[in-house]
mmCIF file of N, CA and C and ligand atoms in Angstrom:
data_model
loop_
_atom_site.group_PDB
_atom_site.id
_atom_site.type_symbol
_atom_site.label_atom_id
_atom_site.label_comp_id
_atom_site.label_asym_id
_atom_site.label_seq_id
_atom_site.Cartn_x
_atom_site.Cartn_y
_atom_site.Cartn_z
ATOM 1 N N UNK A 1 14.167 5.109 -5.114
ATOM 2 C CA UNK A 1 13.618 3.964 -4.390
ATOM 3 C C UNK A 1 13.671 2.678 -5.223
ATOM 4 N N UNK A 2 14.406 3.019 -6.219
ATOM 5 C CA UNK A 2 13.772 1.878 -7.028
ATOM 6 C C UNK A 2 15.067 0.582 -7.037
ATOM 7 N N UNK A 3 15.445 -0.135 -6.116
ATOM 8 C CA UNK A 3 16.266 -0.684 -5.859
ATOM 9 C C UNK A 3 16.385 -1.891 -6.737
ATOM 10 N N UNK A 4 17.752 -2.364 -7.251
ATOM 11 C CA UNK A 4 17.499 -3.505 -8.277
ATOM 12 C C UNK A 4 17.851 -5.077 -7.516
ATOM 13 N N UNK A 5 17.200 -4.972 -6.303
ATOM 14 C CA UNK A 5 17.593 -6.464 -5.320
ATOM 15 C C UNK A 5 16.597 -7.611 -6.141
ATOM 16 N N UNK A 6 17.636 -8.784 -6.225
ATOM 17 C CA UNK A 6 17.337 -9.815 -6.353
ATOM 18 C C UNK A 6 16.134 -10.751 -5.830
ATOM 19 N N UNK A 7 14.461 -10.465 -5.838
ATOM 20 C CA UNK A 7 13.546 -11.134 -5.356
ATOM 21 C C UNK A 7 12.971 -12.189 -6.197
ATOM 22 N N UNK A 8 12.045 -13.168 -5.690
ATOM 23 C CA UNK A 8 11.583 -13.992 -5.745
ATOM 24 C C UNK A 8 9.851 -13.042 -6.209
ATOM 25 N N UNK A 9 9.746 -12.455 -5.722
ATOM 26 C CA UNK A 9 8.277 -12.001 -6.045
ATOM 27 C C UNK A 9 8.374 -10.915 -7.034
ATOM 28 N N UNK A 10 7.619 -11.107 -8.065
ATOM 29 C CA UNK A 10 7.856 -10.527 -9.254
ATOM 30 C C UNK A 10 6.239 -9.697 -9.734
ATOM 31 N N UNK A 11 6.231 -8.803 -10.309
ATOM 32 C CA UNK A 11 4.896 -7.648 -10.042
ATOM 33 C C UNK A 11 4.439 -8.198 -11.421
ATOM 34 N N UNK A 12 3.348 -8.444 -11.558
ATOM 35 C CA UNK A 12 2.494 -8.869 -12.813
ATOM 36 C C UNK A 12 1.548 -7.818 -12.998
ATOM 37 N N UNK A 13 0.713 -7.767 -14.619
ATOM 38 C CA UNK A 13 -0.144 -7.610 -15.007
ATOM 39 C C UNK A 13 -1.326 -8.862 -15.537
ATOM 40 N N UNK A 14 -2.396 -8.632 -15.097
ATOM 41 C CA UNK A 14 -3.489 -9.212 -15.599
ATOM 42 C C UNK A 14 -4.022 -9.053 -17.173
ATOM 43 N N UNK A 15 -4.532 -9.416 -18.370
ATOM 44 C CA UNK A 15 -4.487 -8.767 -18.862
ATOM 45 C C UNK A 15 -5.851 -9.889 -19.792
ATOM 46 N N UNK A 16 -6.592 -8.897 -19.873
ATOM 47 C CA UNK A 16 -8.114 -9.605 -20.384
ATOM 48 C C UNK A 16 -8.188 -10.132 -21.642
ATOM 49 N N UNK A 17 -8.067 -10.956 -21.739
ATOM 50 C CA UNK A 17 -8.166 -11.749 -23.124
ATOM 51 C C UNK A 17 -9.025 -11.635 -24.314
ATOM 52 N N UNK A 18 -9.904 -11.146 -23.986
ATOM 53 C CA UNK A 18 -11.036 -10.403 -24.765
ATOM 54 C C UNK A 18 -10.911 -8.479 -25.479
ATOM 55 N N UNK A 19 -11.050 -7.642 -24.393
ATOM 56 C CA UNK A 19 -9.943 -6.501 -25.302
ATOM 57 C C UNK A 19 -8.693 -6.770 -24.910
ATOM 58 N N UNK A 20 -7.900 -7.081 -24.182
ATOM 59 C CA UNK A 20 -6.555 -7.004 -24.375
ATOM 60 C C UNK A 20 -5.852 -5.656 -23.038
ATOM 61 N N UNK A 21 -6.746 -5.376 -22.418
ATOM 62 C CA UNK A 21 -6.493 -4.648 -21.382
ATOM 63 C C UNK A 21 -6.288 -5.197 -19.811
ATOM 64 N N UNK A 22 -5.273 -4.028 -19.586
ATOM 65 C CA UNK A 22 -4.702 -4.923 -18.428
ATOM 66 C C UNK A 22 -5.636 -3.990 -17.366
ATOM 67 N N UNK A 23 -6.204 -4.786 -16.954
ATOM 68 C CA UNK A 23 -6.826 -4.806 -15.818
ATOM 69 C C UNK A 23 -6.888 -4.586 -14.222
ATOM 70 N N UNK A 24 -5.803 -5.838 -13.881
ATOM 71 C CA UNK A 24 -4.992 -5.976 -12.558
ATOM 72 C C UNK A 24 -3.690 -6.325 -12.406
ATOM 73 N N UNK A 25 -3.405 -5.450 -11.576
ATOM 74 C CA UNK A 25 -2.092 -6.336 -10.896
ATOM 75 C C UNK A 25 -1.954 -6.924 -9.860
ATOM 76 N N UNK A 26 -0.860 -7.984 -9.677
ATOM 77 C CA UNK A 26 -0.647 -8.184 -8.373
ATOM 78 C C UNK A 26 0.667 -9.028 -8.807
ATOM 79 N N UNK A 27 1.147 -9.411 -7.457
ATOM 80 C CA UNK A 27 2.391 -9.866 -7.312
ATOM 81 C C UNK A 27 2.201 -11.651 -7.580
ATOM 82 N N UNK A 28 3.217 -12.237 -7.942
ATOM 83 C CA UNK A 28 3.874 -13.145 -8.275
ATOM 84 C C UNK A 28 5.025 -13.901 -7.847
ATOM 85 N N UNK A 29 4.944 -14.862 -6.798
ATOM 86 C CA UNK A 29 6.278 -15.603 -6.324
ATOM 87 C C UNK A 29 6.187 -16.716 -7.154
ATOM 88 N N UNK A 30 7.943 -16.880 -7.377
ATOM 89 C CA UNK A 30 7.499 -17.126 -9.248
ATOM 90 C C UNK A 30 8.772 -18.703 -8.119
ATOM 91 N N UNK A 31 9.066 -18.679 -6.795
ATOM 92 C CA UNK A 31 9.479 -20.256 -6.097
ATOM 93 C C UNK A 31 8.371 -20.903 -6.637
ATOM 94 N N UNK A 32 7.142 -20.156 -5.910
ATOM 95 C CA UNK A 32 6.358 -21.268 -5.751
ATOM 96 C C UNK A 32 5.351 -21.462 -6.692
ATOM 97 N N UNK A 33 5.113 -20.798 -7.603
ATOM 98 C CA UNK A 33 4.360 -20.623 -9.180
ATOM 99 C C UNK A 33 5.154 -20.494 -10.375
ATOM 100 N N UNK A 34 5.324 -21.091 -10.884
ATOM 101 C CA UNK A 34 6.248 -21.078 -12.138
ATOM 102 C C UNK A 34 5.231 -21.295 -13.171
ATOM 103 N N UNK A 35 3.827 -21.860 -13.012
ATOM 104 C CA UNK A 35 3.199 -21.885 -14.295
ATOM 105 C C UNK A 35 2.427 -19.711 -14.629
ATOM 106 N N UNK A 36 1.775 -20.123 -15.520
ATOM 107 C CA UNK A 36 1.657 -18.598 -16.379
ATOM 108 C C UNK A 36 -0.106 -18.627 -15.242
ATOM 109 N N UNK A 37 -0.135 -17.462 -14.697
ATOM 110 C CA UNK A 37 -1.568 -17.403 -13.627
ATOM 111 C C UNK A 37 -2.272 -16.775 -15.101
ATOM 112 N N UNK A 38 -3.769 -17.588 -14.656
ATOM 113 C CA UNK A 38 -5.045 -17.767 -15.292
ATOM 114 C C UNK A 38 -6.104 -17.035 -14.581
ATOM 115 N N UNK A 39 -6.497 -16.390 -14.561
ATOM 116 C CA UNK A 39 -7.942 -15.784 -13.365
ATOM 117 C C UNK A 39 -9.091 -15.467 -14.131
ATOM 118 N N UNK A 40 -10.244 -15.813 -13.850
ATOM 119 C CA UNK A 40 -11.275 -15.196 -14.009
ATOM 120 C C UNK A 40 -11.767 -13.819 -13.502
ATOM 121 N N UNK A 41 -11.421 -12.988 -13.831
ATOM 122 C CA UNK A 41 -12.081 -11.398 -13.237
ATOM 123 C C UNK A 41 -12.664 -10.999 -14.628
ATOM 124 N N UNK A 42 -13.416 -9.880 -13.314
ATOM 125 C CA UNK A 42 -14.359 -8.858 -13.846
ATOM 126 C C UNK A 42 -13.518 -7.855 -14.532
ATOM 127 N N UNK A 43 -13.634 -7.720 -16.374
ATOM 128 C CA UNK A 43 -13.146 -6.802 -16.658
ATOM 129 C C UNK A 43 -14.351 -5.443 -16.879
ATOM 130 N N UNK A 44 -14.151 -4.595 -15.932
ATOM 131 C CA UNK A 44 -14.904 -3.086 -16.828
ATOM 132 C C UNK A 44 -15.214 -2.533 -17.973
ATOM 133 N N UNK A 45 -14.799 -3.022 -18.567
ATOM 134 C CA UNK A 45 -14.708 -2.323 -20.349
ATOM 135 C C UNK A 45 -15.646 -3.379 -20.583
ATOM 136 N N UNK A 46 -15.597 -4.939 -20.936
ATOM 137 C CA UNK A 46 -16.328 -5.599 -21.021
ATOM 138 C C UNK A 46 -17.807 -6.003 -20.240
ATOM 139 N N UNK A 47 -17.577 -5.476 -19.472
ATOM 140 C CA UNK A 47 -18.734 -5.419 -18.094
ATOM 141 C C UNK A 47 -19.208 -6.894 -17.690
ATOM 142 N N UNK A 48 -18.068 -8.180 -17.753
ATOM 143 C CA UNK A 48 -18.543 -9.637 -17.022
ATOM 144 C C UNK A 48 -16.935 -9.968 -16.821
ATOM 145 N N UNK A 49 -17.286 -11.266 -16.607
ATOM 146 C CA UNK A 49 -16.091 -12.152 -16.128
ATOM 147 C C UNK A 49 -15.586 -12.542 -17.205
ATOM 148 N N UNK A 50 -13.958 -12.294 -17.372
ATOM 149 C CA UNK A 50 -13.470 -12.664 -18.759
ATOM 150 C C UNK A 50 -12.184 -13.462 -17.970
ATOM 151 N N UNK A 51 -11.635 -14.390 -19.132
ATOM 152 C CA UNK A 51 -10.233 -15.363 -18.582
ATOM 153 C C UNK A 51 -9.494 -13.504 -19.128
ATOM 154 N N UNK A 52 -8.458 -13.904 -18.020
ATOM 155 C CA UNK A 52 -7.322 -12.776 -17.840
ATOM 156 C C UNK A 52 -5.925 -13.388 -17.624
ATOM 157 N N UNK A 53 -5.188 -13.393 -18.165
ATOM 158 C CA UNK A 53 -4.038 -13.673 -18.128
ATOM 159 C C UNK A 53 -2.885 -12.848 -17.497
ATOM 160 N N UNK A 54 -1.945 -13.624 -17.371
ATOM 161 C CA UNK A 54 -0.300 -13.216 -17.045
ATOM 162 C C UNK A 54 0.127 -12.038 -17.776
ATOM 163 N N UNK A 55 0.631 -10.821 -17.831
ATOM 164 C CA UNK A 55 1.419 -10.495 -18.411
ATOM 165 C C UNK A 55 2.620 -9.554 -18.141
ATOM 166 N N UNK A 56 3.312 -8.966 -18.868
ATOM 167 C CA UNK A 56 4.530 -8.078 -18.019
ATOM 168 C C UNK A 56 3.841 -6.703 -17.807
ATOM 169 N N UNK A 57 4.285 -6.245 -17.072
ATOM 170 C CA UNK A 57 3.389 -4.794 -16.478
ATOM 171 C C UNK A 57 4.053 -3.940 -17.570
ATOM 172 N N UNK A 58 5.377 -3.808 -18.414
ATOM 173 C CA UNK A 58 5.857 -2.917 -18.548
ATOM 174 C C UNK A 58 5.729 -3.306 -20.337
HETATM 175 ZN ZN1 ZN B 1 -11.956 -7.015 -21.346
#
């Protein structure tokens, strides 16, 4: 299934800035976002709201 087509939406990791664990994912249309996504979530390990960053899932 793992087809190598040419998309625009690209699969991210979240990744908590505080331990360093990735957290969440979600997708990325990188037309219309080209800067690096910033989010505030809830990381678990830390148990509050930490800045979470961009990163590669893999
Ligand atoms: Zn954390």
């Amino acid at each position: 299934m793992a087809s190598k087509k040419k998309t625009a939406v690209e699969l991210i990791a979240l990744q908590c800035s505080e331990c360093k664990r990735k957290n969440y994912t979600t997708e990325k249309n990188r037309r219309n976002m080209q800067e690096k996504l910033e989010l505030s979530k809830y990381c678990p390990h830390d148990r509050k709201h930490t800045l979470h960053k961009e990163t590669k899932i893999k």
